[in-house]
mmCIF file of C-alpha atoms in Angstrom:
data_model
loop_
_atom_site.group_PDB
_atom_site.id
_atom_site.type_symbol
_atom_site.label_atom_id
_atom_site.label_comp_id
_atom_site.label_asym_id
_atom_site.label_seq_id
_atom_site.Cartn_x
_atom_site.Cartn_y
_atom_site.Cartn_z
ATOM 1 C CA UNK A 440 -5.837 2.458 -3.788
ATOM 2 C CA UNK A 441 -3.310 5.172 -4.634
ATOM 3 C CA UNK A 442 -2.597 8.849 -4.046
ATOM 4 C CA UNK A 443 -0.545 11.432 -5.942
ATOM 5 C CA UNK A 444 0.135 15.171 -5.658
ATOM 6 C CA UNK A 445 0.749 17.538 -8.559
ATOM 7 C CA UNK A 446 3.224 20.432 -8.680
ATOM 8 C CA UNK A 447 0.615 22.842 -7.270
ATOM 9 C CA UNK A 448 -0.162 20.660 -4.250
ATOM 10 C CA UNK A 449 -3.471 19.341 -5.591
ATOM 11 C CA UNK A 450 -4.149 15.795 -4.393
ATOM 12 C CA UNK A 451 -5.632 13.045 -6.570
ATOM 13 C CA UNK A 452 -7.037 9.812 -5.162
ATOM 14 C CA UNK A 453 -7.784 6.538 -6.922
ATOM 15 C CA UNK A 454 -10.297 4.387 -5.043
ATOM 16 C CA UNK A 455 -12.337 1.313 -5.851
ATOM 17 C CA UNK A 456 -14.831 2.626 -8.397
ATOM 18 C CA UNK A 457 -13.982 6.293 -7.865
ATOM 19 C CA UNK A 458 -11.517 9.050 -8.743
ATOM 20 C CA UNK A 459 -11.229 12.177 -6.591
ATOM 21 C CA UNK A 460 -9.432 15.510 -6.378
ATOM 22 C CA UNK A 461 -8.691 17.508 -3.211
ATOM 23 C CA UNK A 462 -7.711 21.140 -3.662
ATOM 24 C CA UNK A 463 -7.497 23.050 -0.386
ATOM 25 C CA UNK A 464 -10.672 22.127 1.499
ATOM 26 C CA UNK A 465 -12.604 21.245 -1.673
ATOM 27 C CA UNK A 466 -13.211 17.580 -2.483
ATOM 28 C CA UNK A 467 -14.502 16.632 -5.957
ATOM 29 C CA UNK A 468 -15.478 13.285 -7.412
ATOM 30 C CA UNK A 469 -14.144 13.446 -10.968
ATOM 31 C CA UNK A 470 -14.997 9.905 -12.074
ATOM 32 C CA UNK A 471 -16.805 6.737 -11.079
ATOM 33 C CA UNK A 472 -16.844 2.988 -11.670
ATOM 34 C CA UNK A 473 -17.594 3.487 -15.372
ATOM 35 C CA UNK A 474 -14.894 6.036 -16.176
ATOM 36 C CA UNK A 475 -12.103 5.804 -15.197
ATOM 37 C CA UNK A 476 -13.210 2.725 -13.222
ATOM 38 C CA UNK A 477 -11.006 1.263 -10.503
ATOM 39 C CA UNK A 478 -7.500 2.546 -11.169
ATOM 40 C CA UNK A 479 -4.868 0.500 -9.356
ATOM 41 C CA UNK A 480 -2.039 3.045 -9.534
ATOM 42 C CA UNK A 481 -1.731 6.687 -10.596
ATOM 43 C CA UNK A 482 1.096 9.078 -11.465
ATOM 44 C CA UNK A 483 1.200 12.766 -12.415
ATOM 45 C CA UNK A 484 3.331 14.438 -15.067
ATOM 46 C CA UNK A 485 4.867 17.907 -14.837
ATOM 47 C CA UNK A 486 2.113 19.206 -17.131
ATOM 48 C CA UNK A 487 -0.552 18.129 -14.596
ATOM 49 C CA UNK A 488 -1.835 15.135 -16.560
ATOM 50 C CA UNK A 489 -2.864 12.306 -14.247
ATOM 51 C CA UNK A 490 -2.133 8.816 -15.587
ATOM 52 C CA UNK A 491 -3.561 5.580 -14.198
ATOM 53 C CA UNK A 492 -3.547 1.858 -14.925
ATOM 54 C CA UNK A 493 -6.356 -0.634 -14.532
ATOM 55 C CA UNK A 494 -7.250 -4.026 -15.940
ATOM 56 C CA UNK A 495 -8.615 -2.382 -19.103
ATOM 57 C CA UNK A 496 -5.611 -0.238 -19.988
ATOM 58 C CA UNK A 497 -4.089 3.178 -19.337
ATOM 59 C CA UNK A 498 -6.337 6.164 -18.600
ATOM 60 C CA UNK A 499 -5.254 9.804 -18.469
ATOM 61 C CA UNK A 500 -7.120 12.755 -16.988
ATOM 62 C CA UNK A 501 -6.271 15.791 -19.073
ATOM 63 C CA UNK A 502 -8.090 19.058 -19.625
ATOM 64 C CA UNK A 503 -11.033 17.896 -17.536
ATOM 65 C CA UNK A 504 -11.547 14.762 -19.662
ATOM 66 C CA UNK A 505 -10.689 11.078 -19.391
ATOM 67 C CA UNK A 506 -8.902 9.411 -22.303
ATOM 68 C CA UNK A 507 -8.359 5.654 -22.242
ATOM 69 C CA UNK A 508 -5.763 3.728 -24.220
ATOM 70 C CA UNK A 509 -7.173 0.221 -24.462
ATOM 71 C CA UNK A 510 -4.680 -2.414 -23.396
ATOM 72 C CA UNK A 511 -5.122 -4.665 -26.406
ATOM 73 C CA UNK A 512 -4.643 -1.818 -28.904
ATOM 74 C CA UNK A 513 -2.078 0.465 -27.280
ATOM 75 C CA UNK A 514 0.023 -2.096 -25.393
ATOM 76 C CA UNK A 515 0.330 -5.189 -27.599
ATOM 77 C CA UNK A 516 1.111 -8.339 -25.648
ATOM 78 C CA UNK A 517 0.260 -6.814 -22.264
ATOM 79 C CA UNK A 518 -1.529 -9.016 -19.750
ATOM 80 C CA UNK A 519 -1.692 -7.615 -16.224
ATOM 81 C CA UNK A 520 -0.798 -3.936 -15.877
ATOM 82 C CA UNK A 521 1.168 -3.713 -12.632
ATOM 83 C CA UNK A 522 2.254 -0.080 -12.163
ATOM 84 C CA UNK A 523 2.803 3.329 -13.769
ATOM 85 C CA UNK A 524 5.292 6.191 -13.265
ATOM 86 C CA UNK A 525 6.262 9.419 -15.018
ATOM 87 C CA UNK A 526 10.006 10.004 -15.380
ATOM 88 C CA UNK A 527 11.961 13.255 -15.007
ATOM 89 C CA UNK A 528 11.662 13.984 -18.742
ATOM 90 C CA UNK A 529 7.866 13.531 -18.741
ATOM 91 C CA UNK A 530 7.747 10.093 -20.390
ATOM 92 C CA UNK A 531 5.216 7.627 -18.967
ATOM 93 C CA UNK A 532 6.295 4.085 -18.073
ATOM 94 C CA UNK A 533 3.945 1.142 -17.570
ATOM 95 C CA UNK A 534 4.896 -2.260 -16.192
ATOM 96 C CA UNK A 535 2.968 -5.236 -17.501
ATOM 97 C CA UNK A 536 3.627 -8.739 -16.290
ATOM 98 C CA UNK A 537 5.854 -9.569 -19.288
ATOM 99 C CA UNK A 538 6.859 -6.215 -20.777
ATOM 100 C CA UNK A 539 7.700 -2.585 -20.068
ATOM 101 C CA UNK A 540 6.055 0.147 -22.143
ATOM 102 C CA UNK A 541 6.985 3.804 -22.574
ATOM 103 C CA UNK A 542 4.737 6.640 -23.772
ATOM 104 C CA UNK A 543 6.816 9.391 -25.351
ATOM 105 C CA UNK A 544 6.199 11.873 -28.148
ATOM 106 C CA UNK A 545 2.530 10.857 -28.307
ATOM 107 C CA UNK A 546 2.850 7.100 -28.786
ATOM 108 C CA UNK A 547 3.447 3.874 -26.864
ATOM 109 C CA UNK A 548 6.587 1.820 -27.426
ATOM 110 C CA UNK A 549 7.689 -1.532 -26.043
ATOM 111 C CA UNK A 550 10.959 -1.166 -24.123
ATOM 112 C CA UNK A 551 13.884 -3.457 -24.916
ATOM 113 C CA UNK A 552 14.560 -5.358 -21.669
ATOM 114 C CA UNK A 553 16.561 -8.272 -23.076
ATOM 115 C CA UNK A 554 19.547 -7.256 -20.926
ATOM 116 C CA UNK A 555 17.535 -8.007 -17.754
ATOM 117 C CA UNK A 556 16.091 -11.468 -18.323
ATOM 118 C CA UNK A 557 14.168 -13.495 -20.886
ATOM 119 C CA UNK A 558 11.051 -13.402 -18.679
ATOM 120 C CA UNK A 559 11.502 -10.649 -16.086
ATOM 121 C CA UNK A 560 7.878 -10.641 -14.830
ATOM 122 C CA UNK A 561 7.671 -6.962 -13.942
ATOM 123 C CA UNK A 562 5.908 -5.471 -10.919
ATOM 124 C CA UNK A 563 6.370 -2.284 -8.930
ATOM 125 C CA UNK A 564 7.929 0.726 -10.691
ATOM 126 C CA UNK A 565 9.723 3.830 -9.404
ATOM 127 C CA UNK A 566 11.248 6.872 -11.104
ATOM 128 C CA UNK A 567 14.158 8.834 -9.662
ATOM 129 C CA UNK A 568 14.637 12.587 -9.974
ATOM 130 C CA UNK A 569 17.858 11.906 -11.910
ATOM 131 C CA UNK A 570 15.952 10.014 -14.611
ATOM 132 C CA UNK A 571 16.674 6.503 -13.299
ATOM 133 C CA UNK A 572 13.864 3.961 -13.748
ATOM 134 C CA UNK A 573 13.486 1.090 -11.281
ATOM 135 C CA UNK A 574 11.398 -2.012 -12.000
ATOM 136 C CA UNK A 575 10.785 -4.990 -9.737
ATOM 137 C CA UNK A 576 11.469 -8.282 -11.539
ATOM 138 C CA UNK A 577 11.845 -11.937 -10.595
ATOM 139 C CA UNK A 578 15.634 -11.432 -10.647
ATOM 140 C CA UNK A 579 15.725 -8.393 -8.372
ATOM 141 C CA UNK A 580 15.194 -4.692 -9.013
ATOM 142 C CA UNK A 581 16.167 -3.742 -12.554
ATOM 143 C CA UNK A 582 17.664 -0.261 -12.825
ATOM 144 C CA UNK A 583 17.895 1.760 -16.053
ATOM 145 C CA UNK A 584 20.574 4.459 -15.808
ATOM 146 C CA UNK A 585 21.966 6.424 -18.737
ATOM 147 C CA UNK A 586 20.477 3.952 -21.196
ATOM 148 C CA UNK A 587 21.898 0.790 -19.586
ATOM 149 C CA UNK A 588 20.211 -1.844 -17.418
ATOM 150 C CA UNK A 589 21.632 -3.503 -14.319
ATOM 151 C CA UNK A 590 20.001 -5.511 -11.534
ATOM 152 C CA UNK A 591 20.160 -4.844 -7.775
ATOM 153 C CA UNK A 592 19.850 -7.972 -5.624
ATOM 154 C CA UNK A 593 19.670 -7.003 -1.945
ATOM 155 C CA UNK A 594 17.968 -10.044 -0.450
ATOM 156 C CA UNK A 595 14.647 -11.597 -1.360
ATOM 157 C CA UNK A 596 13.511 -9.167 -4.039
ATOM 158 C CA UNK A 597 10.878 -11.565 -5.323
ATOM 159 C CA UNK A 598 8.685 -10.149 -2.547
ATOM 160 C CA UNK A 599 9.200 -6.444 -3.336
ATOM 161 C CA UNK A 600 5.907 -4.605 -2.905
ATOM 162 C CA UNK A 601 6.937 -0.953 -2.735
ATOM 163 C CA UNK A 602 9.877 1.265 -3.770
ATOM 164 C CA UNK A 603 10.711 4.956 -3.386
ATOM 165 C CA UNK A 604 13.799 6.848 -4.621
ATOM 166 C CA UNK A 605 15.294 9.488 -2.305
ATOM 167 C CA UNK A 606 16.332 13.030 -3.342
ATOM 168 C CA UNK A 607 19.959 11.943 -2.849
ATOM 169 C CA UNK A 608 19.601 9.151 -5.419
ATOM 170 C CA UNK A 609 19.257 6.173 -3.050
ATOM 171 C CA UNK A 610 16.385 3.669 -3.295
ATOM 172 C CA UNK A 611 14.155 2.549 -0.421
ATOM 173 C CA UNK A 612 12.663 -0.908 -0.879
ATOM 174 C CA UNK A 613 9.922 -2.656 1.078
ATOM 175 C CA UNK A 614 9.602 -6.422 0.740
ATOM 176 C CA UNK A 615 6.964 -7.623 3.227
ATOM 177 C CA UNK A 616 9.081 -8.429 6.295
ATOM 178 C CA UNK A 617 12.283 -6.833 4.979
ATOM 179 C CA UNK A 618 13.385 -3.323 4.122
ATOM 180 C CA UNK A 619 16.469 -1.937 2.376
ATOM 181 C CA UNK A 620 18.076 1.408 1.646
ATOM 182 C CA UNK A 621 20.269 0.986 -1.437
ATOM 183 C CA UNK A 622 22.842 3.748 -1.902
ATOM 184 C CA UNK A 623 23.989 5.197 -5.218
ATOM 185 C CA UNK A 624 27.172 3.133 -4.857
ATOM 186 C CA UNK A 625 25.167 -0.070 -4.414
ATOM 187 C CA UNK A 626 25.782 -0.293 -0.659
ATOM 188 C CA UNK A 627 22.802 -1.942 1.042
ATOM 189 C CA UNK A 628 21.496 -1.024 4.456
ATOM 190 C CA UNK A 629 19.152 -3.834 5.496
ATOM 191 C CA UNK A 630 16.547 -2.979 8.138
ATOM 192 C CA UNK A 631 14.691 -5.670 10.037
ATOM 193 C CA UNK A 632 11.267 -4.065 10.707
ATOM 194 C CA UNK A 633 10.489 -6.472 13.541
ATOM 195 C CA UNK A 634 13.640 -5.540 15.456
ATOM 196 C CA UNK A 635 13.697 -1.868 14.453
ATOM 197 C CA UNK A 636 10.062 -0.943 15.123
ATOM 198 C CA UNK A 637 8.138 -4.067 16.067
ATOM 199 C CA UNK A 638 6.468 -4.506 12.671
ATOM 200 C CA UNK A 639 5.873 -7.793 10.908
ATOM 201 C CA UNK A 640 4.941 -6.333 7.513
ATOM 202 C CA UNK A 641 6.046 -3.303 5.475
ATOM 203 C CA UNK A 642 3.044 -2.179 3.426
ATOM 204 C CA UNK A 643 4.287 1.034 1.808
ATOM 205 C CA UNK A 644 7.341 3.285 1.724
ATOM 206 C CA UNK A 645 7.509 6.907 0.586
ATOM 207 C CA UNK A 646 10.160 9.624 0.715
ATOM 208 C CA UNK A 647 9.409 13.311 1.255
ATOM 209 C CA UNK A 648 11.304 16.210 -0.296
ATOM 210 C CA UNK A 649 13.595 16.546 2.711
ATOM 211 C CA UNK A 650 14.708 12.915 2.413
ATOM 212 C CA UNK A 651 12.759 11.439 5.330
ATOM 213 C CA UNK A 652 11.486 7.914 4.782
ATOM 214 C CA UNK A 653 7.883 7.143 5.736
ATOM 215 C CA UNK A 654 7.007 3.493 6.303
ATOM 216 C CA UNK A 655 3.472 2.153 6.642
ATOM 217 C CA UNK A 656 3.434 -1.091 8.628
ATOM 218 C CA UNK A 657 1.135 -3.409 10.546
ATOM 219 C CA UNK A 658 2.356 -1.619 13.678
ATOM 220 C CA UNK A 659 1.618 1.954 12.657
ATOM 221 C CA UNK A 660 3.636 4.498 10.680
ATOM 222 C CA UNK A 661 7.384 4.965 11.113
ATOM 223 C CA UNK A 662 9.413 8.000 9.999
ATOM 224 C CA UNK A 663 13.134 7.434 9.371
ATOM 225 C CA UNK A 664 15.981 9.699 8.361
ATOM 226 C CA UNK A 665 17.869 8.999 5.143
ATOM 227 C CA UNK A 666 20.195 6.557 6.896
ATOM 228 C CA UNK A 667 17.374 4.521 8.396
ATOM 229 C CA UNK A 668 17.409 5.956 11.930
ATOM 230 C CA UNK A 669 13.949 6.109 13.533
ATOM 231 C CA UNK A 670 12.781 9.711 13.997
ATOM 232 C CA UNK A 671 9.241 8.905 15.143
ATOM 233 C CA UNK A 672 6.983 5.892 15.438
ATOM 234 C CA UNK A 673 3.248 6.503 15.301
ATOM 235 C CA UNK A 674 2.097 3.306 16.964
ATOM 236 C CA UNK A 675 -1.639 2.546 16.701
ATOM 237 C CA UNK A 676 -3.604 4.857 18.960
ATOM 238 C CA UNK A 677 -0.832 7.453 19.363
ATOM 239 C CA UNK A 678 -2.218 10.009 16.877
ATOM 240 C CA UNK A 679 -6.009 10.163 16.796
ATOM 241 C CA UNK A 680 -6.182 11.892 13.391
ATOM 242 C CA UNK A 681 -4.447 9.068 11.540
ATOM 243 C CA UNK A 682 -6.017 6.028 13.179
ATOM 244 C CA UNK A 683 -6.239 2.917 11.067
ATOM 245 C CA UNK A 684 -4.457 1.470 8.052
ATOM 246 C CA UNK A 685 -2.332 3.859 5.994
ATOM 247 C CA UNK A 686 -2.624 2.579 2.432
ATOM 248 C CA UNK A 687 -0.637 5.236 0.552
ATOM 249 C CA UNK A 688 1.400 8.365 1.272
ATOM 250 C CA UNK A 689 2.288 11.350 -0.911
ATOM 251 C CA UNK A 690 3.960 14.660 -0.104
ATOM 252 C CA UNK A 691 3.876 18.345 -0.888
ATOM 253 C CA UNK A 692 7.442 19.653 -0.959
ATOM 254 C CA UNK A 693 9.551 18.679 2.010
ATOM 255 C CA UNK A 694 6.643 17.166 3.890
ATOM 256 C CA UNK A 695 5.121 18.160 7.236
ATOM 257 C CA UNK A 696 6.768 19.103 10.493
ATOM 258 C CA UNK A 697 6.634 16.118 12.820
ATOM 259 C CA UNK A 698 4.176 16.414 15.700
ATOM 260 C CA UNK A 699 5.082 16.306 19.366
ATOM 261 C CA UNK A 700 4.069 12.894 20.658
ATOM 262 C CA UNK A 701 2.541 12.771 24.124
ATOM 263 C CA UNK A 702 3.325 9.107 24.633
ATOM 264 C CA UNK A 703 -0.297 8.355 25.448
ATOM 265 C CA UNK A 704 -1.989 5.572 23.501
ATOM 266 C CA UNK A 705 -5.731 5.848 22.863
ATOM 267 C CA UNK A 706 -7.353 2.539 23.775
ATOM 268 C CA UNK A 707 -10.832 1.178 24.255
ATOM 269 C CA UNK A 708 -12.817 -2.012 24.748
ATOM 270 C CA UNK A 709 -14.328 -3.921 21.826
ATOM 271 C CA UNK A 710 -17.292 -6.223 22.440
ATOM 272 C CA UNK A 711 -19.479 -8.385 20.233
ATOM 273 C CA UNK A 712 -21.587 -11.504 19.989
ATOM 274 C CA UNK A 713 -21.589 -14.579 17.758
ATOM 275 C CA UNK A 714 -24.991 -16.007 16.776
ATOM 276 C CA UNK A 715 -26.210 -19.084 14.969
ATOM 277 C CA UNK A 716 -29.901 -19.385 14.147
ATOM 278 C CA UNK A 717 -30.422 -16.330 16.301
ATOM 279 C CA UNK A 718 -28.893 -17.897 19.416
ATOM 280 C CA UNK A 719 -25.540 -17.234 21.051
ATOM 281 C CA UNK A 720 -22.643 -19.528 20.141
ATOM 282 C CA UNK A 721 -20.824 -20.548 23.313
ATOM 283 C CA UNK A 722 -17.194 -21.672 23.543
ATOM 284 C CA UNK A 723 -16.120 -20.197 20.180
ATOM 285 C CA UNK A 724 -12.618 -18.749 19.758
ATOM 286 C CA UNK A 725 -12.437 -15.154 18.516
ATOM 287 C CA UNK A 726 -9.230 -13.333 17.520
ATOM 288 C CA UNK A 727 -8.688 -9.632 16.798
ATOM 289 C CA UNK A 728 -5.677 -8.352 14.822
ATOM 290 C CA UNK A 729 -4.938 -5.839 12.021
ATOM 291 C CA UNK A 730 -5.026 -8.379 9.162
ATOM 292 C CA UNK A 731 -6.055 -11.962 9.926
ATOM 293 C CA UNK A 732 -4.207 -14.330 7.626
ATOM 294 C CA UNK A 733 -6.008 -16.472 5.080
ATOM 295 C CA UNK A 734 -3.084 -18.924 5.185
ATOM 296 C CA UNK A 735 -1.509 -19.684 8.560
ATOM 297 C CA UNK A 736 0.273 -22.337 10.623
ATOM 298 C CA UNK A 737 -1.582 -22.014 13.935
ATOM 299 C CA UNK A 738 -4.284 -19.320 13.909
ATOM 300 C CA UNK A 739 -5.178 -16.419 11.554
ATOM 301 C CA UNK A 740 -3.746 -13.865 14.025
ATOM 302 C CA UNK A 741 -0.916 -16.087 15.236
ATOM 303 C CA UNK A 742 1.873 -14.033 13.603
ATOM 304 C CA UNK A 743 0.312 -10.598 14.109
ATOM 305 C CA UNK A 744 2.289 -7.912 15.954
ATOM 306 C CA UNK A 745 -0.840 -7.002 17.937
ATOM 307 C CA UNK A 746 -3.598 -9.489 18.688
ATOM 308 C CA UNK A 747 -6.284 -10.265 21.223
ATOM 309 C CA UNK A 748 -8.009 -13.601 21.795
ATOM 310 C CA UNK A 749 -11.218 -14.451 23.635
ATOM 311 C CA UNK A 750 -13.684 -17.292 24.124
ATOM 312 C CA UNK A 751 -17.397 -16.593 23.821
ATOM 313 C CA UNK A 752 -19.628 -17.004 26.846
ATOM 314 C CA UNK A 753 -22.916 -18.872 27.092
ATOM 315 C CA UNK A 754 -24.712 -16.064 25.272
ATOM 316 C CA UNK A 755 -22.075 -15.885 22.507
ATOM 317 C CA UNK A 756 -20.578 -12.642 23.823
ATOM 318 C CA UNK A 757 -16.867 -11.796 23.682
ATOM 319 C CA UNK A 758 -14.786 -8.822 24.802
ATOM 320 C CA UNK A 759 -11.316 -7.415 24.087
ATOM 321 C CA UNK A 760 -9.802 -4.899 26.510
ATOM 322 C CA UNK A 761 -7.046 -2.317 25.925
ATOM 323 C CA UNK A 762 -7.417 -2.237 22.136
ATOM 324 C CA UNK A 763 -5.461 0.662 20.537
ATOM 325 C CA UNK A 764 -7.561 2.831 18.221
ATOM 326 C CA UNK A 765 -6.768 1.446 14.781
ATOM 327 C CA UNK A 766 -7.987 -0.839 11.987
ATOM 328 C CA UNK A 767 -8.700 -4.508 12.722
ATOM 329 C CA UNK A 768 -10.230 -7.699 11.433
ATOM 330 C CA UNK A 769 -11.753 -10.703 13.214
ATOM 331 C CA UNK A 770 -11.152 -14.421 13.002
ATOM 332 C CA UNK A 771 -13.763 -16.768 14.493
ATOM 333 C CA UNK A 772 -13.763 -20.519 15.045
ATOM 334 C CA UNK A 773 -16.871 -22.340 16.204
ATOM 335 C CA UNK A 774 -16.178 -25.892 15.119
ATOM 336 C CA UNK A 775 -13.419 -27.051 12.788
ATOM 337 C CA UNK A 776 -13.043 -24.085 10.419
ATOM 338 C CA UNK A 777 -12.076 -20.454 10.899
ATOM 339 C CA UNK A 778 -14.205 -17.654 9.484
ATOM 340 C CA UNK A 779 -12.571 -14.305 8.804
ATOM 341 C CA UNK A 780 -13.812 -10.718 8.652
ATOM 342 C CA UNK A 781 -11.004 -8.615 7.141
ATOM 343 C CA UNK A 782 -12.401 -5.246 8.182
ATOM 344 C CA UNK A 783 -14.388 -4.032 11.179
ATOM 345 C CA UNK A 784 -16.312 -0.777 11.069
ATOM 346 C CA UNK A 785 -15.515 0.004 14.660
ATOM 347 C CA UNK A 786 -12.082 0.586 15.957
ATOM 348 C CA UNK A 787 -10.908 3.581 13.936
ATOM 349 C CA UNK A 788 -13.874 5.629 15.208
ATOM 350 C CA UNK A 789 -13.598 4.420 18.790
ATOM 351 C CA UNK A 790 -12.926 7.075 21.429
ATOM 352 C CA UNK A 791 -10.246 6.615 24.122
ATOM 353 C CA UNK A 792 -11.658 4.849 27.160
ATOM 354 C CA UNK A 793 -14.914 3.953 25.422
ATOM 355 C CA UNK A 794 -16.454 0.576 24.786
ATOM 356 C CA UNK A 795 -17.539 -0.163 21.210
ATOM 357 C CA UNK A 796 -20.010 -2.925 20.447
ATOM 358 C CA UNK A 797 -19.681 -4.680 17.096
ATOM 359 C CA UNK A 798 -23.078 -5.584 15.618
ATOM 360 C CA UNK A 799 -23.927 -9.249 16.248
ATOM 361 C CA UNK A 800 -22.200 -11.606 13.808
ATOM 362 C CA UNK A 801 -24.245 -14.482 12.349
ATOM 363 C CA UNK A 802 -22.272 -17.654 11.652
ATOM 364 C CA UNK A 803 -25.092 -19.304 9.684
#
């Protein structure tokens, strides 16, 4: 669910029901579904303390122990805890749906945000190296600089899902099908992901220490320079080691040297079979795409950047050719309603040129 790196290059991972640390080649499970539970977001302070938010409250990992500040006691009035960051001075900030909270000098305080809006409805947070705090609100992105709030409004900021400050003081914003680079002077460079790199959705943005912008999309991972120029595009299947969905990115220092891309795309054939009462379902429509939509106008994969469609044969079998090695889901219609499988345990492990058979799917 989230990833963070401390000052020594040690990686911490928050997953559903698990908390892990990677140091060199050593992987440790530090916690489970009981403690710290499923942390939604994590952040690391300069002292090495790892902070995380979940439904229950704020949990820190310090000195080899977990300490939880219960939401009802430590953060009065908090409902949903949306995000957490640590600022340049070491203070911890938490966004709840209705309030911002700050942990400084050993205690939690509610932040005065009256200058933003009566009901900001906070979401994603980001902290700049210069001490600036950014918070997604219903009005835009609220920015706290030198003790004063202002609001940036570059486009439809209601849909902001991810933000990342750059070393130069700019802010990179991802908002589903839009992306912006907001300069320190407020100038806004709008990037259309569909035109720039064939992506329908921006899932995550991150900035490495050298100022390169990394964008996770539904059409692979894109690396941009600080002005938004594409340096590389790792389309699905182009780099075997990073096949599949990239959920989160974090960096050590300036980040890695970019690989030399061969231009070859690893592809394979995906096959399967639909059954009902143990017998093949003929004439059913099956779609393959990275994330089939639960709400759609035509079909679940209708707006996907990459998709394949097939009709089952008499025995219920279907086949998709030339599928790039990546992460996919299925949508199936045998009758009036679509059924959706959001994740297939197949296509990330597929080898170039191979055929992978999905276990038979029962529609009962």
